[in-house]
Tab-separated table of C-alpha atoms in Angstrom:
chain	number	residue	atom	x	y	z
A	1	MET	CA	127.421	5.495	13.307
A	2	PRO	CA	130.022	7.272	10.096
A	3	VAL	CA	129.603	6.273	6.444
A	4	LYS	CA	133.400	4.231	6.960
A	5	SER	CA	131.816	2.248	9.656
A	6	ARG	CA	128.623	1.574	7.485
A	7	SER	CA	130.295	1.125	4.387
A	8	ALA	CA	132.718	-1.256	6.098
A	9	PHE	CA	130.083	-3.240	8.004
A	10	ARG	CA	127.734	-3.060	4.632
A	11	THR	CA	131.187	-4.817	3.076
A	12	THR	CA	131.671	-6.790	5.536
A	13	LEU	CA	127.648	-8.160	5.160
A	14	GLU	CA	128.067	-8.448	1.613
A	15	PHE	CA	131.458	-11.135	1.692
A	16	THR	CA	129.612	-13.098	5.161
A	17	LEU	CA	126.152	-13.418	2.446
A	18	SER	CA	128.165	-14.376	-0.541
A	19	VAL	CA	130.696	-16.818	1.238
A	20	ILE	CA	127.142	-18.846	3.180
A	21	GLU	CA	125.777	-19.224	-0.786
A	22	SER	CA	128.466	-19.942	-3.051
A	23	PRO	CA	128.351	-24.780	-3.146
A	24	PRO	CA	131.105	-25.490	-0.506
A	25	HIS	CA	134.496	-26.661	-1.693
A	26	GLU	CA	134.914	-29.354	-3.020
A	27	THR	CA	137.408	-31.693	-1.592
A	28	PRO	CA	139.434	-34.763	-2.725
A	29	HIS	CA	137.582	-37.950	-2.375
A	30	ARG	CA	136.277	-41.195	-4.284
A	31	ALA	CA	133.683	-41.441	-6.505
A	32	PRO	CA	130.894	-42.315	-5.655
A	33	PRO	CA	130.151	-45.985	-6.049
A	34	PRO	CA	128.149	-46.902	-8.936
A	35	PRO	CA	124.528	-47.305	-8.364
A	36	PRO	CA	123.986	-51.122	-7.769
A	37	SER	CA	122.002	-52.078	-10.935
A	38	ARG	CA	125.086	-50.834	-12.247
A	39	ARG	CA	127.596	-52.888	-9.840
A	40	ALA	CA	125.372	-56.138	-10.878
A	41	ALA	CA	126.162	-55.084	-14.171
A	42	TYR	CA	129.174	-55.468	-13.828
A	43	ARG	CA	130.082	-57.981	-11.875
A	44	ALA	CA	128.234	-60.692	-14.233
A	45	ALA	CA	130.687	-59.195	-16.642
A	46	GLY	CA	133.453	-59.987	-15.112
A	47	LEU	CA	132.131	-63.332	-13.712
A	48	GLY	CA	131.485	-63.884	-17.769
A	49	ALA	CA	135.127	-62.602	-18.476
A	50	ALA	CA	136.531	-65.576	-15.729
A	51	ALA	CA	135.216	-68.231	-16.865
A	52	LEU	CA	136.250	-67.156	-20.906
A	53	ALA	CA	139.846	-66.508	-18.568
A	54	LEU	CA	139.616	-70.489	-17.595
A	55	VAL	CA	138.572	-72.261	-21.016
A	56	ALA	CA	142.212	-70.650	-21.982
A	57	VAL	CA	143.470	-71.646	-18.878
A	58	VAL	CA	141.409	-75.046	-19.804
A	59	VAL	CA	142.981	-75.057	-23.086
A	60	LEU	CA	146.266	-74.037	-22.383
A	61	SER	CA	146.312	-77.137	-19.681
A	62	ILE	CA	144.838	-80.422	-22.995
A	63	ALA	CA	148.271	-78.833	-25.664
A	64	VAL	CA	151.569	-78.470	-23.260
A	65	GLY	CA	152.325	-81.986	-22.505
A	66	ALA	CA	156.068	-82.997	-23.242
A	67	LYS	CA	154.972	-83.566	-26.379
A	68	PRO	CA	153.119	-80.291	-27.289
A	69	ILE	CA	149.865	-80.224	-29.479
A	70	PRO	CA	148.709	-77.381	-31.287
A	71	LEU	CA	146.351	-75.200	-30.176
A	72	ALA	CA	144.291	-75.601	-33.595
A	73	GLN	CA	144.481	-78.831	-32.536
A	74	VAL	CA	142.957	-78.461	-29.609
A	75	TRP	CA	139.693	-80.003	-31.012
A	76	PRO	CA	140.318	-82.533	-33.367
A	77	ALA	CA	141.978	-84.185	-30.508
A	78	LEU	CA	138.764	-83.768	-28.618
A	79	THR	CA	136.229	-84.514	-30.458
A	80	ASP	CA	137.755	-86.613	-33.809
A	81	PRO	CA	138.894	-90.375	-32.917
A	82	THR	CA	141.589	-90.317	-35.931
A	83	ALA	CA	143.058	-87.617	-35.151
A	84	ALA	CA	147.053	-88.659	-33.529
A	85	GLU	CA	146.451	-87.250	-30.398
A	86	TYR	CA	143.468	-88.507	-29.112
A	87	ALA	CA	144.666	-91.141	-27.056
A	88	VAL	CA	147.349	-89.115	-25.167
A	89	VAL	CA	144.386	-86.008	-24.234
A	90	HIS	CA	141.277	-88.607	-24.243
A	91	GLU	CA	144.000	-90.832	-21.238
A	92	MET	CA	146.183	-88.412	-19.684
A	93	ARG	CA	145.339	-84.992	-19.974
A	94	LEU	CA	141.321	-84.336	-20.425
A	95	PRO	CA	141.621	-86.305	-16.400
A	96	ARG	CA	143.991	-84.049	-15.343
A	97	THR	CA	142.294	-81.608	-16.834
A	98	LEU	CA	139.000	-82.425	-15.426
A	99	LEU	CA	140.517	-83.594	-11.962
A	100	GLY	CA	142.324	-79.508	-11.785
A	101	LEU	CA	138.851	-77.796	-12.812
A	102	LEU	CA	137.309	-80.205	-10.207
A	103	ALA	CA	139.678	-79.388	-7.051
A	104	GLY	CA	140.176	-75.785	-7.935
A	105	THR	CA	136.646	-75.313	-7.203
A	106	ALA	CA	136.089	-77.267	-4.479
A	107	LEU	CA	139.488	-76.138	-2.353
A	108	GLY	CA	138.277	-71.648	-3.542
A	109	VAL	CA	135.067	-71.983	-2.744
A	110	ALA	CA	135.646	-74.128	0.748
A	111	GLY	CA	137.803	-70.999	1.397
A	112	ALA	CA	135.289	-68.902	1.138
A	113	ALA	CA	132.808	-70.079	2.442
A	114	MET	CA	135.778	-71.179	5.915
A	115	GLN	CA	136.741	-67.578	5.797
A	116	ALA	CA	132.644	-66.369	6.302
A	117	LEU	CA	131.751	-68.643	8.873
A	118	THR	CA	134.822	-68.662	11.173
A	119	ARG	CA	134.958	-64.187	10.176
A	120	ASN	CA	138.517	-64.814	9.986
A	121	PRO	CA	140.142	-63.754	6.526
A	122	LEU	CA	142.954	-66.023	7.631
A	123	ALA	CA	140.447	-69.690	7.211
A	124	ASP	CA	141.815	-71.842	4.864
A	125	PRO	CA	141.559	-76.009	4.829
A	126	GLY	CA	144.920	-76.207	4.535
A	127	LEU	CA	146.250	-72.951	7.284
A	128	LEU	CA	142.766	-75.344	10.191
A	129	GLY	CA	144.509	-77.782	9.491
A	130	ILE	CA	141.696	-80.406	7.256
A	131	ASN	CA	144.183	-81.046	4.102
A	132	ALA	CA	146.205	-82.048	7.713
A	133	GLY	CA	143.048	-83.989	8.768
A	134	ALA	CA	142.283	-85.606	5.278
A	135	ALA	CA	145.932	-86.842	4.970
A	136	ALA	CA	146.677	-88.064	7.856
A	137	ALA	CA	143.882	-90.022	7.495
A	138	ILE	CA	144.701	-91.456	3.745
A	139	ALA	CA	149.026	-92.347	5.582
A	140	THR	CA	146.962	-94.091	8.579
A	141	ALA	CA	144.331	-96.300	6.104
A	142	ALA	CA	147.238	-96.938	4.034
A	143	LEU	CA	149.335	-98.801	6.419
A	144	LEU	CA	146.893	-100.028	8.365
A	145	PHE	CA	144.618	-101.473	6.132
A	146	GLY	CA	146.920	-101.369	2.199
A	147	VAL	CA	144.917	-98.235	1.001
A	148	GLY	CA	145.425	-97.166	-2.776
A	149	ALA	CA	143.635	-94.646	-4.486
A	150	GLY	CA	140.113	-95.514	-5.277
A	151	ALA	CA	137.365	-95.240	-3.179
A	152	GLY	CA	138.369	-96.294	0.580
A	153	GLN	CA	141.373	-93.554	0.512
A	154	ILE	CA	138.383	-90.635	-0.312
A	155	TRP	CA	136.024	-91.853	2.526
A	156	PHE	CA	139.153	-91.763	4.713
A	157	ALA	CA	139.983	-88.881	3.672
A	158	LEU	CA	136.399	-87.237	4.456
A	159	ALA	CA	136.908	-88.659	7.616
A	160	GLY	CA	139.194	-87.091	8.231
A	161	ALA	CA	138.116	-83.562	7.227
A	162	ALA	CA	135.280	-84.249	9.894
A	163	ALA	CA	137.328	-84.721	12.878
A	164	VAL	CA	139.576	-82.172	11.756
A	165	THR	CA	136.872	-79.823	11.541
A	166	VAL	CA	134.930	-80.702	14.847
A	167	GLY	CA	138.103	-80.597	16.411
A	168	VAL	CA	139.474	-77.471	15.872
A	169	TYR	CA	136.049	-75.971	16.113
A	170	ALA	CA	136.050	-78.022	19.224
A	171	VAL	CA	139.395	-76.584	20.724
A	172	GLY	CA	139.649	-73.416	19.740
A	173	GLY	CA	136.239	-73.009	22.370
A	174	GLY	CA	133.033	-74.434	20.804
A	175	ARG	CA	130.571	-71.617	20.432
A	176	THR	CA	132.962	-68.822	22.250
A	177	ALA	CA	134.888	-69.412	20.147
A	178	THR	CA	137.093	-66.917	18.192
A	179	PRO	CA	139.022	-66.334	15.314
A	180	ALA	CA	142.047	-65.662	17.084
A	181	ARG	CA	141.791	-68.995	18.816
A	182	LEU	CA	140.232	-70.659	15.911
A	183	ALA	CA	143.609	-69.715	14.016
A	184	LEU	CA	145.556	-70.906	16.749
A	185	ALA	CA	143.842	-74.945	17.116
A	186	GLY	CA	143.741	-74.924	13.210
A	187	ALA	CA	147.596	-73.787	12.899
A	188	ALA	CA	148.667	-76.693	15.682
A	189	LEU	CA	146.305	-79.927	14.721
A	190	ASN	CA	147.944	-78.709	11.175
A	191	ALA	CA	151.906	-78.676	12.315
A	192	ALA	CA	150.605	-82.157	14.820
A	193	LEU	CA	148.775	-84.249	11.622
A	194	TYR	CA	152.008	-83.408	8.884
A	195	SER	CA	153.800	-84.660	11.280
A	196	TYR	CA	152.442	-87.542	11.626
A	197	VAL	CA	151.493	-87.863	8.687
A	198	SER	CA	155.623	-88.120	8.238
A	199	ALA	CA	156.954	-90.317	10.663
A	200	VAL	CA	153.997	-92.235	8.720
A	201	MET	CA	155.856	-92.253	5.408
A	202	LEU	CA	158.480	-92.691	6.828
A	203	LEU	CA	158.077	-95.802	8.946
A	204	ASP	CA	156.384	-97.780	5.939
A	205	ALA	CA	159.268	-97.763	2.764
A	206	ALA	CA	156.299	-98.728	0.491
A	207	GLY	CA	154.035	-95.985	1.228
A	208	LEU	CA	157.012	-93.309	1.736
A	209	GLU	CA	156.750	-94.264	-2.432
A	210	ARG	CA	153.369	-94.426	-2.572
A	211	LEU	CA	152.302	-90.892	-1.095
A	212	ARG	CA	155.611	-88.975	-1.533
A	213	PHE	CA	154.343	-87.363	-4.641
A	214	TRP	CA	151.046	-86.985	-3.150
A	215	THR	CA	151.455	-85.445	-0.050
A	216	VAL	CA	153.232	-82.246	-2.628
A	217	GLY	CA	149.902	-82.202	-4.601
A	218	SER	CA	149.912	-83.602	-7.942
A	219	LEU	CA	147.403	-83.564	-10.724
A	220	ALA	CA	149.817	-85.990	-12.407
A	221	GLY	CA	147.984	-89.476	-11.524
A	222	ALA	CA	144.784	-88.755	-13.285
A	223	ASP	CA	143.108	-91.213	-14.392
A	224	GLU	CA	139.006	-91.223	-15.101
A	225	ASP	CA	138.220	-93.171	-12.134
A	226	THR	CA	139.454	-90.711	-10.025
A	227	VAL	CA	137.575	-87.278	-11.476
A	228	ARG	CA	134.338	-89.726	-11.401
A	229	ARG	CA	134.533	-90.948	-7.759
A	230	VAL	CA	136.065	-87.411	-6.681
A	231	LEU	CA	132.886	-85.650	-9.143
A	232	PRO	CA	129.202	-86.378	-6.678
A	233	PHE	CA	131.236	-85.377	-3.227
A	234	VAL	CA	132.529	-82.106	-5.469
A	235	ALA	CA	128.929	-81.951	-7.250
A	236	VAL	CA	126.894	-82.225	-3.019
A	237	GLY	CA	129.240	-79.998	-1.168
A	238	LEU	CA	129.619	-76.909	-3.692
A	239	LEU	CA	125.884	-76.608	-4.567
A	240	ALA	CA	125.383	-76.187	-0.910
A	241	ALA	CA	127.823	-73.838	-0.564
A	242	LEU	CA	126.075	-71.903	-3.029
A	243	ALA	CA	122.892	-71.958	-1.483
A	244	ALA	CA	124.122	-71.262	1.881
A	245	ALA	CA	125.104	-68.026	0.322
A	246	ARG	CA	122.727	-65.717	1.388
A	247	PRO	CA	121.990	-67.311	4.620
A	248	LEU	CA	126.196	-66.415	5.018
A	249	ASN	CA	125.606	-63.644	4.145
A	250	ALA	CA	123.250	-62.445	7.278
A	251	LEU	CA	124.681	-64.631	9.850
A	252	ALA	CA	127.923	-61.867	8.712
A	253	LEU	CA	125.146	-59.641	10.566
A	254	GLY	CA	125.260	-61.735	13.870
A	255	ASP	CA	123.404	-63.910	15.031
A	256	ASP	CA	120.425	-61.911	16.327
A	257	SER	CA	120.698	-60.161	13.110
A	258	ALA	CA	120.753	-63.451	11.262
A	259	ARG	CA	117.269	-65.029	13.469
A	260	ALA	CA	115.148	-61.175	13.001
A	261	LEU	CA	115.749	-62.516	9.031
A	262	GLY	CA	114.575	-64.787	9.453
A	263	ALA	CA	117.714	-67.733	9.267
A	264	ARG	CA	118.776	-70.262	11.839
A	265	PRO	CA	122.785	-70.397	12.579
A	266	ALA	CA	123.325	-73.058	14.197
A	267	LEU	CA	121.378	-75.044	10.732
A	268	ILE	CA	124.136	-72.857	8.506
A	269	ARG	CA	126.842	-73.764	10.602
A	270	ALA	CA	125.858	-76.791	10.126
A	271	ALA	CA	125.646	-76.965	5.963
A	272	VAL	CA	128.639	-75.037	5.653
A	273	ILE	CA	130.725	-77.018	7.841
A	274	VAL	CA	129.083	-80.698	5.188
A	275	ALA	CA	129.818	-78.190	2.048
A	276	ILE	CA	133.351	-77.600	3.427
A	277	THR	CA	134.182	-81.447	4.602
A	278	LEU	CA	133.149	-82.635	1.347
A	279	LEU	CA	135.068	-80.398	-0.515
A	280	CYS	CA	138.129	-80.290	1.806
A	281	GLY	CA	138.063	-84.177	1.068
A	282	ALA	CA	138.105	-84.926	-2.158
A	283	ALA	CA	140.149	-82.513	-3.107
A	284	THR	CA	142.695	-84.192	-0.656
A	285	ALA	CA	141.834	-87.724	-1.550
A	286	ALA	CA	142.303	-86.983	-4.585
A	287	CYS	CA	145.241	-84.001	-6.001
A	288	GLY	CA	147.250	-84.112	-2.277
A	289	PRO	CA	147.073	-81.641	0.321
A	290	LEU	CA	147.183	-78.078	-2.396
A	291	VAL	CA	147.741	-74.911	-1.027
A	292	PHE	CA	147.017	-71.153	-0.863
A	293	VAL	CA	144.362	-72.309	-3.039
A	294	GLY	CA	141.925	-71.632	-1.074
A	295	LEU	CA	143.440	-68.966	1.212
A	296	LEU	CA	144.266	-66.271	-1.645
A	297	VAL	CA	141.989	-66.698	-4.341
A	298	PRO	CA	138.801	-65.286	-1.406
A	299	HIS	CA	141.221	-62.253	-0.960
A	300	LEU	CA	141.559	-61.700	-4.859
A	301	VAL	CA	137.997	-62.156	-5.973
A	302	ARG	CA	137.277	-60.233	-2.719
A	303	VAL	CA	138.713	-56.600	-4.725
A	304	LEU	CA	136.097	-57.172	-6.922
A	305	THR	CA	133.163	-58.675	-5.241
A	306	GLY	CA	133.234	-57.117	-1.680
A	307	PRO	CA	131.806	-58.839	0.936
A	308	ASP	CA	128.377	-60.127	-0.904
A	309	LEU	CA	128.993	-64.407	-1.155
A	310	ARG	CA	126.545	-64.614	-3.149
A	311	TRP	CA	128.753	-63.396	-6.165
A	312	LEU	CA	132.101	-64.483	-4.033
A	313	LEU	CA	131.570	-67.906	-4.349
A	314	PRO	CA	131.117	-67.720	-7.792
A	315	TYR	CA	134.083	-65.796	-8.827
A	316	CYS	CA	136.104	-68.179	-6.784
A	317	ALA	CA	134.439	-71.666	-8.182
A	318	LEU	CA	135.930	-69.964	-12.142
A	319	LEU	CA	138.540	-68.415	-10.941
A	320	ALA	CA	140.023	-70.466	-8.061
A	321	PRO	CA	140.844	-73.470	-11.029
A	322	VAL	CA	141.766	-70.757	-13.350
A	323	LEU	CA	144.689	-70.721	-10.501
A	324	LEU	CA	145.563	-74.225	-10.667
A	325	LEU	CA	145.244	-75.680	-13.305
A	326	GLY	CA	148.201	-72.394	-14.572
A	327	SER	CA	150.406	-73.796	-11.467
A	328	ASP	CA	149.990	-77.351	-13.145
A	329	VAL	CA	150.461	-75.424	-16.267
A	330	LEU	CA	153.871	-73.378	-15.655
A	331	GLY	CA	155.060	-77.003	-14.069
A	332	ARG	CA	155.152	-78.630	-16.982
A	333	VAL	CA	157.031	-75.835	-18.710
A	334	LEU	CA	159.441	-75.177	-15.744
A	335	GLY	CA	160.446	-78.869	-15.256
A	336	ARG	CA	160.553	-80.275	-19.073
A	337	PRO	CA	161.863	-82.205	-19.661
A	338	GLY	CA	159.702	-84.105	-16.398
A	339	GLU	CA	157.811	-81.620	-14.493
A	340	LEU	CA	156.885	-79.593	-11.200
A	341	GLN	CA	153.940	-80.713	-9.553
A	342	VAL	CA	151.572	-78.770	-8.862
A	343	GLY	CA	151.333	-78.007	-5.373
A	344	LEU	CA	155.069	-76.771	-5.115
A	345	VAL	CA	153.931	-73.995	-7.783
A	346	THR	CA	151.225	-73.313	-5.783
A	347	ALA	CA	153.305	-72.373	-2.133
A	348	VAL	CA	156.245	-70.481	-4.726
A	349	LEU	CA	153.742	-68.407	-6.333
A	350	GLY	CA	150.966	-68.406	-3.243
A	351	GLY	CA	153.334	-67.085	-0.954
A	352	PRO	CA	154.752	-63.698	-3.259
A	353	LEU	CA	151.438	-63.026	-4.390
A	354	PHE	CA	149.325	-62.967	-0.227
A	355	LEU	CA	152.238	-61.131	0.753
A	356	TRP	CA	151.572	-58.507	-2.106
A	357	LEU	CA	147.704	-58.434	-1.256
A	358	VAL	CA	148.987	-57.563	2.186
A	359	THR	CA	150.851	-55.097	1.262
A	360	ARG	CA	148.226	-53.805	-1.111
A	361	THR	CA	145.254	-54.132	1.096
A	362	ARG	CA	144.736	-50.993	2.674
A	363	THR	CA	142.917	-51.657	6.881
A	364	ALA	CA	141.595	-49.223	9.537
A	365	ARG	CA	143.229	-47.753	11.836
A	366	PRO	CA	140.971	-46.486	15.215
């Protein structure tokens, strides 16, 4: 081989070996996720921040109203019977705030559990007609039996919510139901039931006056009796939903995989349906059909927690009442000297927020 050829070959070989032995070129990519222990620490810190946000909005809910209370006087107004604002706080604002806490927690947890159970990101107590079923049952009870606000109203609401839950599942195909069919069945039943409620209200003038604010969604009529009646149903439903968090995670892998992990799919579904019925029925009976709370909050929370329901449900239990009570406070501020009903505010805020969330979410394409 000529000297020049050997020299060129040696140069080429050395260059090739240097390329092979050198570290590969690093391309831009997302930073690797933190280790599990650090992720758990981040989520726990976020849960603490959510709890602080809830405390802050509770204080605002007690302080803001027709007669504002300075923030420094909120604690004395809660604890000192001789304070000037003690009667106003305990008779009006504290029950309203507690009811907002219960209803927000119920709707947020029910929405997250429903989305996990149906594997449908649009599943919501409102969109699937469960709230409409409770509203239709209450309107029927008011028209036929003269049932007003009270324990009887809650039982009718629970029966209506349970009936529509079973109806949506049956119309959607039963065991062969798909997320799309469940959404279509829920939308159809939702429209039919709200048309029925409107017809009942038009037929009964007295009922129209009683149910006018309730059908919009309101916390204004809260009192201690309402809070006491709703609390047991929300507590039982919340405990059932939280207990089903780990089995629901297994169920997300499919029925066969869930059985291999020791879960019982039929029992899990039954327990979650009971929890959703209790949560939605109690919240709707007390506050009326509130929209977007159970749909929007789980989507926002997944940005922080991912799909793990062991973290998703506690976050929703804290942040959903933040949204509901914050909307109620905003309605009092914007509607002075009156107020805007909280159902109107959540609808106005929820629509744009959900559209923004959809546009910000990246979906995988095949």
